[in-house]
Amino acid sequence: MLVLGVESSCDETGVALYDSVHGLLADALYSQIVMHAEYGGVVPELASRDHIRRLLPLTRQVFKESGRTLEHLDGIAYTQGPGLAGALLVGAGMARPAVGVHHLEGHLLSPLISDSPPAFPFVALLVSGGHTQLMLVSGVGRYTLLGETLDDAAGEAFDKTAQLLGLGYPGGPALSKLAATGDGTRFTLPRPMLNSGDFDFSFSGLKTAVLTLVRKQGLAHAADIAAAFQVAAVDVLVRKSLAACKHCGATRMVVAGGVGANTHLRQQLTGEAAKRGITVFYPRMEFCTDNGAMIAFAGAQRMVHAQTDLAFAVKPRWDLSTLEAV
Ligand code: KG4
Ligand code: ZN
């Protein structure tokens, strides 16, 4: 089954061709980051218009790269939600019949686009710009929420802290680059909810602690502050993830979403997990942030079970727990 995947929920236009037998054939991405950076965040109307501009050229590109043509195509998978309504409509409007994919399911399953994917069940740490969740994944569409952030998402905390340190948008990559040059032990920042005994997170207090520190220290020690923030945020993510694995008796876990590209998180988590006999699986670096490959892959999982829809509708707000299991 050959599936074209289309991601257009926010500020990345992603297109990919996934073959259920041969795997990922081609993927192409256009990031609108430069356009939005000027405004310090995503401008929805500009995002929609740019998706319209990029979608067909990217689609032609993946067909060309894969050596396949429209006649070979079995179906289209597009991000149906959650996301910006106007941006989602661009992907949804591409063609019918199609399967509407939940954006977070795309992220969750992205570590499975691999020659040696993890077997179900596994614990998933989903850390993106809009979400921070720990889940038990026992199959496609079988997601049990273990815990989530009560306020800011992890990526949002990276972005806001980066802003406080005078770094550009999006802040995650810039902050982690600066942190690599700093001393993470010079300042100690709080680890919110570390000992709350559940799998929930809170990042807004950490951001406020950075603000207080910046007011006191100025930006002279920006690299050390960035490092202290990264160490604190990663510490909480790692410890709660391991506690969730222990709770579920899981020996496998995956990390997905933009913050999954963070090298410090990858190093800490892999090392600590290994000590406990847990293997951690990550998506390819470029599939941590939004991309078409994860949508094509998730769509293919549903399409082989004949789950397609003819309705033209996007779901800017969509709860992952309402998905059908396959
Ligand atoms: O998954 P994603 O592309 O978008 C959402 O679905 O939300 O994640 C984007 C988020 C941004 O907050 C960005 O700052 C963060 O992921 N991010 C990172 C890194 N790369 C991207 N955060 C920390 N370290 C990184 N290397
Ligand atoms: Zn995303």
Short mmCIF file of N, CA and C in Angstrom, two decimals, residues 73-160:
data_model
loop_
_atom_site.label_atom_id
_atom_site.label_comp_id
_atom_site.label_asym_id
_atom_site.label_seq_id
_atom_site.Cartn_x
_atom_site.Cartn_y
_atom_site.Cartn_z
N LEU A 73 -0.52 5.33 -6.32
CA LEU A 73 -0.96 5.75 -4.98
C LEU A 73 -2.24 5.04 -4.53
N ASP A 74 -2.22 4.53 -3.29
CA ASP A 74 -3.42 3.88 -2.74
C ASP A 74 -4.24 4.82 -1.87
N GLY A 75 -3.60 5.83 -1.33
CA GLY A 75 -4.37 6.73 -0.49
C GLY A 75 -3.54 7.90 0.01
N ILE A 76 -4.25 8.86 0.61
CA ILE A 76 -3.60 10.06 1.15
C ILE A 76 -3.91 10.15 2.64
N ALA A 77 -2.89 10.44 3.42
CA ALA A 77 -3.09 10.68 4.86
C ALA A 77 -2.71 12.12 5.15
N TYR A 78 -3.58 12.81 5.85
CA TYR A 78 -3.28 14.21 6.15
C TYR A 78 -3.52 14.46 7.64
N THR A 79 -2.85 15.43 8.20
CA THR A 79 -3.07 15.79 9.59
C THR A 79 -4.43 16.46 9.70
N GLN A 80 -5.34 15.82 10.43
CA GLN A 80 -6.69 16.36 10.55
C GLN A 80 -6.80 17.26 11.79
N GLY A 81 -5.85 17.11 12.71
CA GLY A 81 -5.85 17.92 13.91
C GLY A 81 -4.99 17.27 14.96
N PRO A 82 -4.77 17.87 16.10
CA PRO A 82 -5.06 19.27 16.39
C PRO A 82 -4.07 20.19 15.70
N GLY A 83 -4.42 21.47 15.60
CA GLY A 83 -3.55 22.42 14.94
C GLY A 83 -4.31 23.69 14.58
N LEU A 84 -3.70 24.52 13.74
CA LEU A 84 -4.33 25.76 13.31
C LEU A 84 -5.36 25.43 12.23
N ALA A 85 -6.60 25.88 12.42
CA ALA A 85 -7.69 25.49 11.51
C ALA A 85 -7.36 25.79 10.04
N GLY A 86 -6.94 27.00 9.75
CA GLY A 86 -6.66 27.38 8.37
C GLY A 86 -5.54 26.55 7.77
N ALA A 87 -4.53 26.29 8.56
CA ALA A 87 -3.37 25.52 8.09
C ALA A 87 -3.79 24.06 7.84
N LEU A 88 -4.59 23.50 8.74
CA LEU A 88 -5.07 22.13 8.58
C LEU A 88 -5.90 21.98 7.31
N LEU A 89 -6.72 23.00 7.01
CA LEU A 89 -7.61 22.95 5.84
C LEU A 89 -6.83 22.80 4.54
N VAL A 90 -5.63 23.34 4.49
CA VAL A 90 -4.83 23.24 3.26
C VAL A 90 -4.50 21.78 2.98
N GLY A 91 -4.06 21.05 3.99
CA GLY A 91 -3.74 19.62 3.81
C GLY A 91 -5.00 18.81 3.56
N ALA A 92 -6.06 19.14 4.30
CA ALA A 92 -7.31 18.39 4.17
C ALA A 92 -7.91 18.56 2.79
N GLY A 93 -7.67 19.71 2.16
CA GLY A 93 -8.28 20.01 0.88
C GLY A 93 -7.58 19.37 -0.30
N MET A 94 -6.50 18.67 -0.05
CA MET A 94 -5.69 18.16 -1.16
C MET A 94 -6.42 17.13 -2.03
N ALA A 95 -7.04 16.14 -1.43
CA ALA A 95 -7.73 15.11 -2.24
C ALA A 95 -8.57 14.20 -1.37
N ARG A 96 -9.47 13.46 -2.00
CA ARG A 96 -10.30 12.45 -1.34
C ARG A 96 -10.31 11.19 -2.20
N PRO A 97 -10.51 9.96 -1.66
CA PRO A 97 -10.63 9.67 -0.24
C PRO A 97 -9.29 9.79 0.48
N ALA A 98 -9.37 10.00 1.77
CA ALA A 98 -8.15 10.19 2.54
C ALA A 98 -8.40 9.74 3.96
N VAL A 99 -7.32 9.60 4.72
CA VAL A 99 -7.49 9.28 6.12
C VAL A 99 -6.94 10.46 6.94
N GLY A 100 -7.75 10.93 7.88
CA GLY A 100 -7.36 12.05 8.73
C GLY A 100 -6.54 11.52 9.91
N VAL A 101 -5.32 11.99 10.02
CA VAL A 101 -4.43 11.48 11.07
C VAL A 101 -4.35 12.48 12.22
N HIS A 102 -4.35 11.95 13.45
CA HIS A 102 -4.15 12.79 14.63
C HIS A 102 -2.66 13.14 14.70
N HIS A 103 -2.38 14.44 14.79
CA HIS A 103 -0.99 14.91 14.76
C HIS A 103 -0.12 14.22 15.82
N LEU A 104 -0.68 14.04 17.02
CA LEU A 104 0.10 13.42 18.10
C LEU A 104 0.32 11.93 17.86
N GLU A 105 -0.63 11.29 17.20
CA GLU A 105 -0.42 9.88 16.84
C GLU A 105 0.74 9.79 15.85
N GLY A 106 0.81 10.77 14.94
CA GLY A 106 1.94 10.83 14.02
C GLY A 106 3.25 10.89 14.79
N HIS A 107 3.33 11.83 15.73
CA HIS A 107 4.55 11.95 16.56
C HIS A 107 4.83 10.64 17.30
N LEU A 108 3.79 10.11 17.96
CA LEU A 108 3.93 8.92 18.80
C LEU A 108 4.51 7.72 18.06
N LEU A 109 4.07 7.56 16.80
CA LEU A 109 4.48 6.39 16.02
C LEU A 109 5.75 6.65 15.22
N SER A 110 6.24 7.90 15.23
CA SER A 110 7.41 8.24 14.39
C SER A 110 8.67 7.41 14.71
N PRO A 111 8.88 6.96 15.96
CA PRO A 111 10.06 6.11 16.19
C PRO A 111 9.94 4.74 15.52
N LEU A 112 8.75 4.41 15.02
CA LEU A 112 8.56 3.10 14.37
C LEU A 112 8.98 3.12 12.90
N ILE A 113 9.29 4.33 12.37
CA ILE A 113 9.78 4.41 10.98
C ILE A 113 11.26 4.06 11.05
N SER A 114 11.53 2.78 11.11
CA SER A 114 12.89 2.32 11.36
C SER A 114 13.03 0.87 10.92
N ASP A 115 14.26 0.46 10.68
CA ASP A 115 14.49 -0.94 10.30
C ASP A 115 14.37 -1.86 11.51
N SER A 116 14.57 -1.29 12.71
CA SER A 116 14.42 -2.10 13.93
C SER A 116 13.52 -1.38 14.92
N PRO A 117 12.20 -1.33 14.60
CA PRO A 117 11.27 -0.59 15.45
C PRO A 117 11.00 -1.33 16.77
N PRO A 118 10.61 -0.59 17.82
CA PRO A 118 10.26 -1.24 19.07
C PRO A 118 8.94 -2.01 18.92
N ALA A 119 8.82 -3.13 19.65
CA ALA A 119 7.56 -3.87 19.65
C ALA A 119 6.62 -3.22 20.67
N PHE A 120 5.31 -3.38 20.49
CA PHE A 120 4.33 -2.94 21.49
C PHE A 120 4.37 -3.94 22.63
N PRO A 121 4.07 -3.61 23.86
CA PRO A 121 3.77 -2.26 24.33
C PRO A 121 5.06 -1.51 24.68
N PHE A 122 4.93 -0.17 24.70
CA PHE A 122 6.04 0.64 25.19
C PHE A 122 5.48 1.91 25.83
N VAL A 123 6.32 2.54 26.64
CA VAL A 123 5.95 3.83 27.22
C VAL A 123 6.43 4.91 26.26
N ALA A 124 5.63 5.94 26.05
CA ALA A 124 6.03 7.03 25.16
C ALA A 124 6.09 8.35 25.91
N LEU A 125 7.19 9.04 25.72
CA LEU A 125 7.30 10.41 26.23
C LEU A 125 7.13 11.31 25.01
N LEU A 126 6.02 12.05 25.00
CA LEU A 126 5.73 12.94 23.88
C LEU A 126 6.03 14.36 24.33
N VAL A 127 7.06 14.93 23.75
CA VAL A 127 7.49 16.27 24.17
C VAL A 127 7.57 17.19 22.96
N SER A 128 6.51 17.97 22.74
CA SER A 128 6.50 18.86 21.58
C SER A 128 6.31 20.30 22.05
N GLY A 129 6.06 21.18 21.09
CA GLY A 129 5.86 22.58 21.44
C GLY A 129 4.52 22.80 22.13
N GLY A 130 3.57 21.91 21.90
CA GLY A 130 2.24 22.09 22.47
C GLY A 130 1.85 21.05 23.49
N HIS A 131 2.60 19.94 23.58
CA HIS A 131 2.21 18.85 24.47
C HIS A 131 3.38 18.26 25.23
N THR A 132 3.11 17.79 26.43
CA THR A 132 4.06 16.99 27.20
C THR A 132 3.24 15.91 27.87
N GLN A 133 3.40 14.68 27.38
CA GLN A 133 2.58 13.59 27.91
C GLN A 133 3.41 12.32 28.05
N LEU A 134 3.06 11.52 29.05
CA LEU A 134 3.59 10.18 29.16
C LEU A 134 2.43 9.24 28.88
N MET A 135 2.66 8.26 27.99
CA MET A 135 1.59 7.37 27.60
C MET A 135 2.05 5.94 27.58
N LEU A 136 1.11 5.04 27.80
CA LEU A 136 1.39 3.63 27.57
C LEU A 136 0.77 3.30 26.22
N VAL A 137 1.60 2.84 25.30
CA VAL A 137 1.14 2.55 23.94
C VAL A 137 1.11 1.04 23.76
N SER A 138 -0.09 0.46 23.65
CA SER A 138 -0.13 -1.00 23.51
C SER A 138 -0.48 -1.44 22.09
N GLY A 139 -0.64 -0.48 21.18
CA GLY A 139 -0.90 -0.79 19.78
C GLY A 139 -1.30 0.50 19.09
N VAL A 140 -1.52 0.44 17.78
CA VAL A 140 -1.95 1.65 17.05
C VAL A 140 -3.35 2.01 17.53
N GLY A 141 -3.50 3.21 18.04
CA GLY A 141 -4.80 3.66 18.54
C GLY A 141 -5.09 3.21 19.97
N ARG A 142 -4.14 2.51 20.59
CA ARG A 142 -4.34 2.05 21.97
C ARG A 142 -3.41 2.83 22.89
N TYR A 143 -3.88 4.00 23.30
CA TYR A 143 -3.05 4.91 24.06
C TYR A 143 -3.66 5.18 25.43
N THR A 144 -2.92 4.89 26.49
CA THR A 144 -3.38 5.19 27.83
C THR A 144 -2.54 6.33 28.38
N LEU A 145 -3.21 7.43 28.69
CA LEU A 145 -2.49 8.58 29.23
C LEU A 145 -2.07 8.29 30.67
N LEU A 146 -0.77 8.44 30.95
CA LEU A 146 -0.27 8.22 32.31
C LEU A 146 -0.13 9.54 33.05
N GLY A 147 0.26 10.57 32.32
CA GLY A 147 0.43 11.88 32.94
C GLY A 147 0.71 12.92 31.88
N GLU A 148 0.54 14.19 32.24
CA GLU A 148 0.79 15.26 31.27
C GLU A 148 1.10 16.56 31.98
N THR A 149 1.46 17.56 31.23
CA THR A 149 1.79 18.82 31.87
C THR A 149 0.52 19.51 32.34
N LEU A 150 0.63 20.16 33.47
CA LEU A 150 -0.52 20.87 34.01
C LEU A 150 -0.53 22.32 33.51
N ASP A 151 0.59 22.75 32.93
CA ASP A 151 0.63 24.13 32.40
C ASP A 151 1.37 24.16 31.05
N ASP A 152 2.63 24.66 31.05
CA ASP A 152 3.36 24.78 29.78
C ASP A 152 3.85 23.41 29.30
N ALA A 153 3.98 23.28 27.98
CA ALA A 153 4.60 22.09 27.41
C ALA A 153 6.12 22.26 27.50
N ALA A 154 6.84 21.15 27.42
CA ALA A 154 8.30 21.19 27.52
C ALA A 154 8.90 22.10 26.44
N GLY A 155 8.44 21.93 25.19
CA GLY A 155 8.96 22.75 24.10
C GLY A 155 8.66 24.23 24.32
N GLU A 156 7.47 24.48 24.85
CA GLU A 156 7.06 25.86 25.15
C GLU A 156 8.00 26.46 26.20
N ALA A 157 8.39 25.65 27.19
CA ALA A 157 9.30 26.12 28.24
C ALA A 157 10.67 26.44 27.63
N PHE A 158 11.12 25.59 26.71
CA PHE A 158 12.38 25.89 26.02
C PHE A 158 12.24 27.19 25.23
N ASP A 159 11.12 27.35 24.52
CA ASP A 159 10.92 28.55 23.70
C ASP A 159 10.86 29.81 24.54
N LYS A 160 10.11 29.75 25.67
CA LYS A 160 9.95 30.94 26.50
C LYS A 160 11.25 31.29 27.21
#
